[in-house]
């Protein structure tokens, strides 16, 4: 079963990667081009030599972007299938579609949305290169803490389910998660700065595009994988 789930996950991830590539190409790349143009102009104003491109922008924004995003999406799909195999059937009688959708929503929340609030993606010229390692570490820490907070809130909600009922127990678990995230975001340090005169609209659109790529990846994986699992592994004829 796990092998078949893995194949379906890789397929769903590849489809998600293709859609994310089209979005990144049409929405994200124009913002990156504007950021690179600003960086080049800034270096020229300060008499810094512009470093030659090892790989041309046409390759980076074409085949390079395609391979990177599709491979990334395919890998996410494989990991998603493993996670699905672990959680399916552990939270009541949810269908594969519902389990897949909820798992994808939780993954987007923990891996993309929450970390991006504290440490959003930056285009070139935004943030010091010396802080990349620190930003990456803090980003991963935020992901791990968010996942731990979600598991803890689910545990709290389940402990009070019988006493409070489904609705109130869910509100309690959500409140615990919100409190954990507020504390974590308050304690984690802010890193990076924005270059003077950097176009605010480019920065905003770049960060929105980054979130959009993750949203497309996780939404597509959640929907496509759930549909494939129900059609291939749980066809209507096998449910009777």
PDB file of C-alpha atoms in Angstrom:
ATOM      1  CA  UNK A   1       0.000   0.000   0.000  1.00  0.00           C
ATOM      2  CA  UNK A   2       2.757   2.458   0.922  1.00  0.00           C
ATOM      3  CA  UNK A   3       4.475   1.945  -2.422  1.00  0.00           C
ATOM      4  CA  UNK A   4       1.288   2.729  -4.329  1.00  0.00           C
ATOM      5  CA  UNK A   5       0.637   5.760  -2.146  1.00  0.00           C
ATOM      6  CA  UNK A   6       4.166   6.946  -2.833  1.00  0.00           C
ATOM      7  CA  UNK A   7       3.669   6.669  -6.602  1.00  0.00           C
ATOM      8  CA  UNK A   8       0.415   8.624  -6.381  1.00  0.00           C
ATOM      9  CA  UNK A   9       2.102  11.220  -4.198  1.00  0.00           C
ATOM     10  CA  UNK A  10       4.949  11.693  -6.655  1.00  0.00           C
ATOM     11  CA  UNK A  11       2.439  12.083  -9.492  1.00  0.00           C
ATOM     12  CA  UNK A  12       0.369  14.625  -7.551  1.00  0.00           C
ATOM     13  CA  UNK A  13       3.544  16.487  -6.616  1.00  0.00           C
ATOM     14  CA  UNK A  14       4.709  16.633 -10.225  1.00  0.00           C
ATOM     15  CA  UNK A  15       1.363  18.088 -11.308  1.00  0.00           C
ATOM     16  CA  UNK A  16       1.533  20.605  -8.461  1.00  0.00           C
ATOM     17  CA  UNK A  17       5.101  21.511  -9.447  1.00  0.00           C
ATOM     18  CA  UNK A  18       4.043  22.167 -13.023  1.00  0.00           C
ATOM     19  CA  UNK A  19       1.238  24.505 -11.949  1.00  0.00           C
ATOM     20  CA  UNK A  20       3.546  26.246  -9.468  1.00  0.00           C
ATOM     21  CA  UNK A  21       6.139  26.710 -12.222  1.00  0.00           C
ATOM     22  CA  UNK A  22       3.597  28.447 -14.452  1.00  0.00           C
ATOM     23  CA  UNK A  23       2.623  30.724 -11.570  1.00  0.00           C
ATOM     24  CA  UNK A  24       6.248  31.477 -10.678  1.00  0.00           C
ATOM     25  CA  UNK A  25       7.075  32.188 -14.319  1.00  0.00           C
ATOM     26  CA  UNK A  26       4.224  34.632 -14.854  1.00  0.00           C
ATOM     27  CA  UNK A  27       3.983  36.250 -11.419  1.00  0.00           C
ATOM     28  CA  UNK A  28       7.256  35.739  -9.563  1.00  0.00           C
ATOM     29  CA  UNK A  29       9.881  36.138 -12.273  1.00  0.00           C
ATOM     30  CA  UNK A  30       8.904  39.703 -13.276  1.00  0.00           C
ATOM     31  CA  UNK A  31       9.405  40.790  -9.654  1.00  0.00           C
ATOM     32  CA  UNK A  32      12.759  39.026  -9.516  1.00  0.00           C
ATOM     33  CA  UNK A  33      13.851  40.769 -12.715  1.00  0.00           C
ATOM     34  CA  UNK A  34      12.969  44.142 -11.203  1.00  0.00           C
ATOM     35  CA  UNK A  35      14.863  43.302  -8.013  1.00  0.00           C
ATOM     36  CA  UNK A  36      17.926  42.244  -9.997  1.00  0.00           C
ATOM     37  CA  UNK A  37      17.772  45.447 -12.021  1.00  0.00           C
ATOM     38  CA  UNK A  38      17.683  47.476  -8.800  1.00  0.00           C
ATOM     39  CA  UNK A  39      20.649  45.505  -7.431  1.00  0.00           C
ATOM     40  CA  UNK A  40      22.651  46.090 -10.617  1.00  0.00           C
ATOM     41  CA  UNK A  41      21.913  49.831 -10.585  1.00  0.00           C
ATOM     42  CA  UNK A  42      22.835  50.044  -6.906  1.00  0.00           C
ATOM     43  CA  UNK A  43      26.179  48.345  -7.507  1.00  0.00           C
ATOM     44  CA  UNK A  44      26.941  50.681 -10.387  1.00  0.00           C
ATOM     45  CA  UNK A  45      26.112  53.761  -8.276  1.00  0.00           C
ATOM     46  CA  UNK A  46      28.545  52.564  -5.605  1.00  0.00           C
ATOM     47  CA  UNK A  47      31.172  51.713  -8.237  1.00  0.00           C
ATOM     48  CA  UNK A  48      31.068  48.011  -7.442  1.00  0.00           C
ATOM     49  CA  UNK A  49      31.789  45.743 -10.419  1.00  0.00           C
ATOM     50  CA  UNK A  50      28.820  43.714 -11.585  1.00  0.00           C
ATOM     51  CA  UNK A  51      29.655  40.036 -11.273  1.00  0.00           C
ATOM     52  CA  UNK A  52      29.305  38.072 -14.505  1.00  0.00           C
ATOM     53  CA  UNK A  53      26.472  35.563 -14.705  1.00  0.00           C
ATOM     54  CA  UNK A  54      27.572  31.946 -14.374  1.00  0.00           C
ATOM     55  CA  UNK A  55      24.170  30.882 -15.689  1.00  0.00           C
ATOM     56  CA  UNK A  56      22.202  33.265 -17.878  1.00  0.00           C
ATOM     57  CA  UNK A  57      18.894  34.672 -16.670  1.00  0.00           C
ATOM     58  CA  UNK A  58      17.079  33.090 -19.592  1.00  0.00           C
ATOM     59  CA  UNK A  59      18.184  29.647 -18.428  1.00  0.00           C
ATOM     60  CA  UNK A  60      17.522  30.458 -14.777  1.00  0.00           C
ATOM     61  CA  UNK A  61      13.989  31.668 -15.460  1.00  0.00           C
ATOM     62  CA  UNK A  62      13.269  28.926 -17.998  1.00  0.00           C
ATOM     63  CA  UNK A  63      14.522  25.382 -17.789  1.00  0.00           C
ATOM     64  CA  UNK A  64      16.273  26.035 -14.466  1.00  0.00           C
ATOM     65  CA  UNK A  65      13.099  27.259 -12.784  1.00  0.00           C
ATOM     66  CA  UNK A  66      11.066  24.453 -14.360  1.00  0.00           C
ATOM     67  CA  UNK A  67      13.379  21.700 -13.118  1.00  0.00           C
ATOM     68  CA  UNK A  68      13.743  23.214  -9.647  1.00  0.00           C
ATOM     69  CA  UNK A  69      10.029  23.727  -9.005  1.00  0.00           C
ATOM     70  CA  UNK A  70       8.854  20.437 -10.539  1.00  0.00           C
ATOM     71  CA  UNK A  71      11.503  18.412  -8.706  1.00  0.00           C
ATOM     72  CA  UNK A  72      10.641  20.228  -5.480  1.00  0.00           C
ATOM     73  CA  UNK A  73       6.930  19.596  -5.989  1.00  0.00           C
ATOM     74  CA  UNK A  74       7.525  15.925  -6.769  1.00  0.00           C
ATOM     75  CA  UNK A  75       9.598  15.516  -3.613  1.00  0.00           C
ATOM     76  CA  UNK A  76       6.882  17.215  -1.550  1.00  0.00           C
ATOM     77  CA  UNK A  77       4.335  14.846  -3.043  1.00  0.00           C
ATOM     78  CA  UNK A  78       6.391  11.840  -1.980  1.00  0.00           C
ATOM     79  CA  UNK A  79       6.779  13.140   1.573  1.00  0.00           C
ATOM     80  CA  UNK A  80       3.084  13.983   1.642  1.00  0.00           C
ATOM     81  CA  UNK A  81       2.198  10.398   0.714  1.00  0.00           C
ATOM     82  CA  UNK A  82       4.275   9.064   3.613  1.00  0.00           C
ATOM     83  CA  UNK A  83       2.596  11.493   6.028  1.00  0.00           C
ATOM     84  CA  UNK A  84      -0.824  10.522   4.645  1.00  0.00           C
ATOM     85  CA  UNK A  85      -0.087   6.834   5.227  1.00  0.00           C
ATOM     86  CA  UNK A  86       0.668   7.651   8.867  1.00  0.00           C
ATOM     87  CA  UNK A  87      -2.360   9.844   9.659  1.00  0.00           C
ATOM     88  CA  UNK A  88      -5.121   8.276   7.545  1.00  0.00           C
ATOM     89  CA  UNK A  89      -7.663   6.535   9.733  1.00  0.00           C
ATOM     90  CA  UNK A  90      -6.331   8.041  12.980  1.00  0.00           C
ATOM     91  CA  UNK A  91      -8.790  10.945  13.098  1.00  0.00           C
ATOM     92  CA  UNK A  92     -12.176   9.318  12.790  1.00  0.00           C
ATOM     93  CA  UNK A  93     -13.856   8.126   9.622  1.00  0.00           C
ATOM     94  CA  UNK A  94     -12.564  10.837   7.300  1.00  0.00           C
ATOM     95  CA  UNK A  95     -12.444   9.904   3.639  1.00  0.00           C
ATOM     96  CA  UNK A  96      -9.095   9.906   1.799  1.00  0.00           C
ATOM     97  CA  UNK A  97     -10.134  13.174   0.097  1.00  0.00           C
ATOM     98  CA  UNK A  98     -10.893  14.860   3.412  1.00  0.00           C
ATOM     99  CA  UNK A  99      -7.745  13.524   5.074  1.00  0.00           C
ATOM    100  CA  UNK A 100      -5.613  14.671   2.150  1.00  0.00           C
ATOM    101  CA  UNK A 101      -7.186  18.135   2.118  1.00  0.00           C
ATOM    102  CA  UNK A 102      -6.769  18.640   5.874  1.00  0.00           C
ATOM    103  CA  UNK A 103      -3.191  17.366   5.807  1.00  0.00           C
ATOM    104  CA  UNK A 104      -2.301  19.699   2.951  1.00  0.00           C
ATOM    105  CA  UNK A 105      -3.902  22.658   4.737  1.00  0.00           C
ATOM    106  CA  UNK A 106      -1.947  21.871   7.906  1.00  0.00           C
ATOM    107  CA  UNK A 107       1.289  21.543   5.915  1.00  0.00           C
ATOM    108  CA  UNK A 108       0.763  24.883   4.179  1.00  0.00           C
ATOM    109  CA  UNK A 109      -0.006  26.538   7.516  1.00  0.00           C
ATOM    110  CA  UNK A 110       3.064  25.111   9.300  1.00  0.00           C
ATOM    111  CA  UNK A 111       5.640  25.078   6.504  1.00  0.00           C
ATOM    112  CA  UNK A 112       4.757  28.168   4.476  1.00  0.00           C
ATOM    113  CA  UNK A 113       2.323  30.604   6.074  1.00  0.00           C
ATOM    114  CA  UNK A 114       3.432  30.865   9.713  1.00  0.00           C
ATOM    115  CA  UNK A 115       7.210  31.039   9.018  1.00  0.00           C
ATOM    116  CA  UNK A 116       6.637  33.607   6.266  1.00  0.00           C
ATOM    117  CA  UNK A 117       4.911  35.944   8.698  1.00  0.00           C
ATOM    118  CA  UNK A 118       8.073  36.206  10.783  1.00  0.00           C
ATOM    119  CA  UNK A 119      10.699  35.552   8.096  1.00  0.00           C
ATOM    120  CA  UNK A 120       9.205  36.382   4.679  1.00  0.00           C
ATOM    121  CA  UNK A 121      11.004  35.601   1.443  1.00  0.00           C
ATOM    122  CA  UNK A 122      13.343  38.321   0.214  1.00  0.00           C
ATOM    123  CA  UNK A 123      14.391  39.198  -3.336  1.00  0.00           C
ATOM    124  CA  UNK A 124      17.987  40.267  -4.146  1.00  0.00           C
ATOM    125  CA  UNK A 125      19.119  43.489  -2.391  1.00  0.00           C
ATOM    126  CA  UNK A 126      16.861  42.815   0.584  1.00  0.00           C
ATOM    127  CA  UNK A 127      18.634  41.506   3.662  1.00  0.00           C
ATOM    128  CA  UNK A 128      22.338  41.010   4.218  1.00  0.00           C
ATOM    129  CA  UNK A 129      23.957  37.917   2.658  1.00  0.00           C
ATOM    130  CA  UNK A 130      25.741  37.449   5.986  1.00  0.00           C
ATOM    131  CA  UNK A 131      22.428  36.604   7.675  1.00  0.00           C
ATOM    132  CA  UNK A 132      21.270  33.918   5.218  1.00  0.00           C
ATOM    133  CA  UNK A 133      22.407  31.039   7.434  1.00  0.00           C
ATOM    134  CA  UNK A 134      20.800  32.590  10.497  1.00  0.00           C
ATOM    135  CA  UNK A 135      17.549  33.304   8.652  1.00  0.00           C
ATOM    136  CA  UNK A 136      17.431  29.733   7.339  1.00  0.00           C
ATOM    137  CA  UNK A 137      17.990  28.296  10.799  1.00  0.00           C
ATOM    138  CA  UNK A 138      15.318  30.489  12.356  1.00  0.00           C
ATOM    139  CA  UNK A 139      12.915  29.641   9.523  1.00  0.00           C
ATOM    140  CA  UNK A 140      13.376  25.908  10.188  1.00  0.00           C
ATOM    141  CA  UNK A 141      12.996  26.456  13.921  1.00  0.00           C
ATOM    142  CA  UNK A 142       9.713  28.250  13.273  1.00  0.00           C
ATOM    143  CA  UNK A 143       8.466  25.311  11.203  1.00  0.00           C
ATOM    144  CA  UNK A 144       9.394  22.767  13.881  1.00  0.00           C
ATOM    145  CA  UNK A 145       7.844  24.825  16.676  1.00  0.00           C
ATOM    146  CA  UNK A 146       4.669  25.340  14.649  1.00  0.00           C
ATOM    147  CA  UNK A 147       4.329  21.608  13.985  1.00  0.00           C
ATOM    148  CA  UNK A 148       4.951  20.870  17.670  1.00  0.00           C
ATOM    149  CA  UNK A 149       2.367  23.497  18.618  1.00  0.00           C
ATOM    150  CA  UNK A 150      -0.202  21.975  16.264  1.00  0.00           C
ATOM    151  CA  UNK A 151       0.358  18.491  17.716  1.00  0.00           C
ATOM    152  CA  UNK A 152       0.120  19.857  21.263  1.00  0.00           C
ATOM    153  CA  UNK A 153      -3.086  21.765  20.509  1.00  0.00           C
ATOM    154  CA  UNK A 154      -4.589  18.632  18.929  1.00  0.00           C
ATOM    155  CA  UNK A 155      -3.669  16.680  22.073  1.00  0.00           C
ATOM    156  CA  UNK A 156      -5.269  19.304  24.325  1.00  0.00           C
ATOM    157  CA  UNK A 157      -8.403  19.343  22.195  1.00  0.00           C
ATOM    158  CA  UNK A 158      -8.702  15.548  22.286  1.00  0.00           C
ATOM    159  CA  UNK A 159      -8.261  15.464  26.062  1.00  0.00           C
ATOM    160  CA  UNK A 160     -11.235  17.785  26.572  1.00  0.00           C
ATOM    161  CA  UNK A 161     -13.372  16.413  23.727  1.00  0.00           C
ATOM    162  CA  UNK A 162     -15.711  14.375  25.915  1.00  0.00           C
ATOM    163  CA  UNK A 163     -16.015  17.046  28.603  1.00  0.00           C
ATOM    164  CA  UNK A 164     -16.470  20.102  26.384  1.00  0.00           C
ATOM    165  CA  UNK A 165     -17.836  18.708  23.136  1.00  0.00           C
ATOM    166  CA  UNK A 166     -16.347  18.916  19.661  1.00  0.00           C
ATOM    167  CA  UNK A 167     -16.870  22.651  19.087  1.00  0.00           C
ATOM    168  CA  UNK A 168     -15.558  23.892  22.427  1.00  0.00           C
ATOM    169  CA  UNK A 169     -12.655  21.438  22.433  1.00  0.00           C
ATOM    170  CA  UNK A 170     -11.686  22.650  18.962  1.00  0.00           C
ATOM    171  CA  UNK A 171     -11.807  26.266  20.140  1.00  0.00           C
ATOM    172  CA  UNK A 172      -9.617  25.367  23.128  1.00  0.00           C
ATOM    173  CA  UNK A 173      -7.050  23.624  20.933  1.00  0.00           C
ATOM    174  CA  UNK A 174      -7.006  26.521  18.470  1.00  0.00           C
ATOM    175  CA  UNK A 175      -6.552  29.031  21.313  1.00  0.00           C
ATOM    176  CA  UNK A 176      -3.609  27.032  22.669  1.00  0.00           C
ATOM    177  CA  UNK A 177      -1.997  26.986  19.219  1.00  0.00           C
ATOM    178  CA  UNK A 178      -2.539  30.731  18.768  1.00  0.00           C
ATOM    179  CA  UNK A 179      -0.977  31.426  22.171  1.00  0.00           C
ATOM    180  CA  UNK A 180       2.044  29.260  21.350  1.00  0.00           C
ATOM    181  CA  UNK A 181       2.584  31.023  18.017  1.00  0.00           C
ATOM    182  CA  UNK A 182       2.277  34.484  19.583  1.00  0.00           C
ATOM    183  CA  UNK A 183       4.874  33.616  22.222  1.00  0.00           C
ATOM    184  CA  UNK A 184       7.250  32.059  19.683  1.00  0.00           C
ATOM    185  CA  UNK A 185       7.014  34.995  17.295  1.00  0.00           C
ATOM    186  CA  UNK A 186       7.630  37.408  20.151  1.00  0.00           C
ATOM    187  CA  UNK A 187      10.720  35.515  21.334  1.00  0.00           C
ATOM    188  CA  UNK A 188      12.360  34.805  17.977  1.00  0.00           C
ATOM    189  CA  UNK A 189      14.668  37.605  16.810  1.00  0.00           C
ATOM    190  CA  UNK A 190      14.065  39.681  13.702  1.00  0.00           C
ATOM    191  CA  UNK A 191      16.788  39.317  11.090  1.00  0.00           C
ATOM    192  CA  UNK A 192      17.619  41.368   8.008  1.00  0.00           C
ATOM    193  CA  UNK A 193      16.990  44.831   6.702  1.00  0.00           C
ATOM    194  CA  UNK A 194      15.715  46.424   3.508  1.00  0.00           C
ATOM    195  CA  UNK A 195      17.935  48.439   1.216  1.00  0.00           C
ATOM    196  CA  UNK A 196      17.075  52.113   0.988  1.00  0.00           C
ATOM    197  CA  UNK A 197      14.942  53.091  -1.998  1.00  0.00           C
ATOM    198  CA  UNK A 198      14.078  49.475  -2.772  1.00  0.00           C
ATOM    199  CA  UNK A 199      10.650  49.498  -4.504  1.00  0.00           C
ATOM    200  CA  UNK A 200       8.041  48.600  -1.919  1.00  0.00           C
ATOM    201  CA  UNK A 201       5.680  47.143  -4.520  1.00  0.00           C
ATOM    202  CA  UNK A 202       8.388  44.769  -5.781  1.00  0.00           C
ATOM    203  CA  UNK A 203       9.069  43.544  -2.258  1.00  0.00           C
ATOM    204  CA  UNK A 204       5.360  43.051  -1.546  1.00  0.00           C
ATOM    205  CA  UNK A 205       4.629  41.312  -4.851  1.00  0.00           C
ATOM    206  CA  UNK A 206       7.686  39.066  -4.497  1.00  0.00           C
ATOM    207  CA  UNK A 207       6.579  37.898  -1.072  1.00  0.00           C
ATOM    208  CA  UNK A 208       3.013  37.374  -2.245  1.00  0.00           C
ATOM    209  CA  UNK A 209       4.323  35.338  -5.181  1.00  0.00           C
ATOM    210  CA  UNK A 210       6.399  33.216  -2.814  1.00  0.00           C
ATOM    211  CA  UNK A 211       3.360  32.450  -0.665  1.00  0.00           C
ATOM    212  CA  UNK A 212       1.331  31.855  -3.820  1.00  0.00           C
ATOM    213  CA  UNK A 213       3.765  29.195  -5.031  1.00  0.00           C
ATOM    214  CA  UNK A 214       3.417  27.305  -1.756  1.00  0.00           C
ATOM    215  CA  UNK A 215      -0.355  27.721  -1.799  1.00  0.00           C
ATOM    216  CA  UNK A 216      -0.577  26.249  -5.293  1.00  0.00           C
ATOM    217  CA  UNK A 217       1.763  23.385  -4.388  1.00  0.00           C
ATOM    218  CA  UNK A 218      -0.075  22.323  -1.258  1.00  0.00           C
ATOM    219  CA  UNK A 219      -3.582  22.930  -2.603  1.00  0.00           C
ATOM    220  CA  UNK A 220      -2.898  20.902  -5.737  1.00  0.00           C
ATOM    221  CA  UNK A 221      -1.205  18.087  -3.839  1.00  0.00           C
ATOM    222  CA  UNK A 222      -4.050  17.930  -1.327  1.00  0.00           C
ATOM    223  CA  UNK A 223      -6.779  17.812  -3.976  1.00  0.00           C
ATOM    224  CA  UNK A 224      -5.073  15.679  -6.636  1.00  0.00           C
ATOM    225  CA  UNK A 225      -3.602  13.149  -4.210  1.00  0.00           C
ATOM    226  CA  UNK A 226      -6.911  12.666  -2.408  1.00  0.00           C
ATOM    227  CA  UNK A 227      -8.713  12.203  -5.706  1.00  0.00           C
ATOM    228  CA  UNK A 228      -6.133   9.707  -6.978  1.00  0.00           C
ATOM    229  CA  UNK A 229      -6.207   7.704  -3.764  1.00  0.00           C
ATOM    230  CA  UNK A 230      -9.982   7.414  -3.814  1.00  0.00           C
ATOM    231  CA  UNK A 231     -10.114   6.484  -7.487  1.00  0.00           C
ATOM    232  CA  UNK A 232      -7.149   4.085  -7.565  1.00  0.00           C
ATOM    233  CA  UNK A 233      -7.005   2.550  -4.086  1.00  0.00           C
ATOM    234  CA  UNK A 234     -10.621   2.956  -2.924  1.00  0.00           C
ATOM    235  CA  UNK A 235     -12.795   2.726  -6.059  1.00  0.00           C
ATOM    236  CA  UNK A 236     -16.578   2.845  -5.558  1.00  0.00           C
ATOM    237  CA  UNK A 237     -16.899  -0.894  -6.164  1.00  0.00           C
ATOM    238  CA  UNK A 238     -14.650  -1.671  -3.178  1.00  0.00           C
ATOM    239  CA  UNK A 239     -16.686   0.416  -0.727  1.00  0.00           C
ATOM    240  CA  UNK A 240     -19.720  -1.855  -0.752  1.00  0.00           C
TER     241      UNK A 240
END
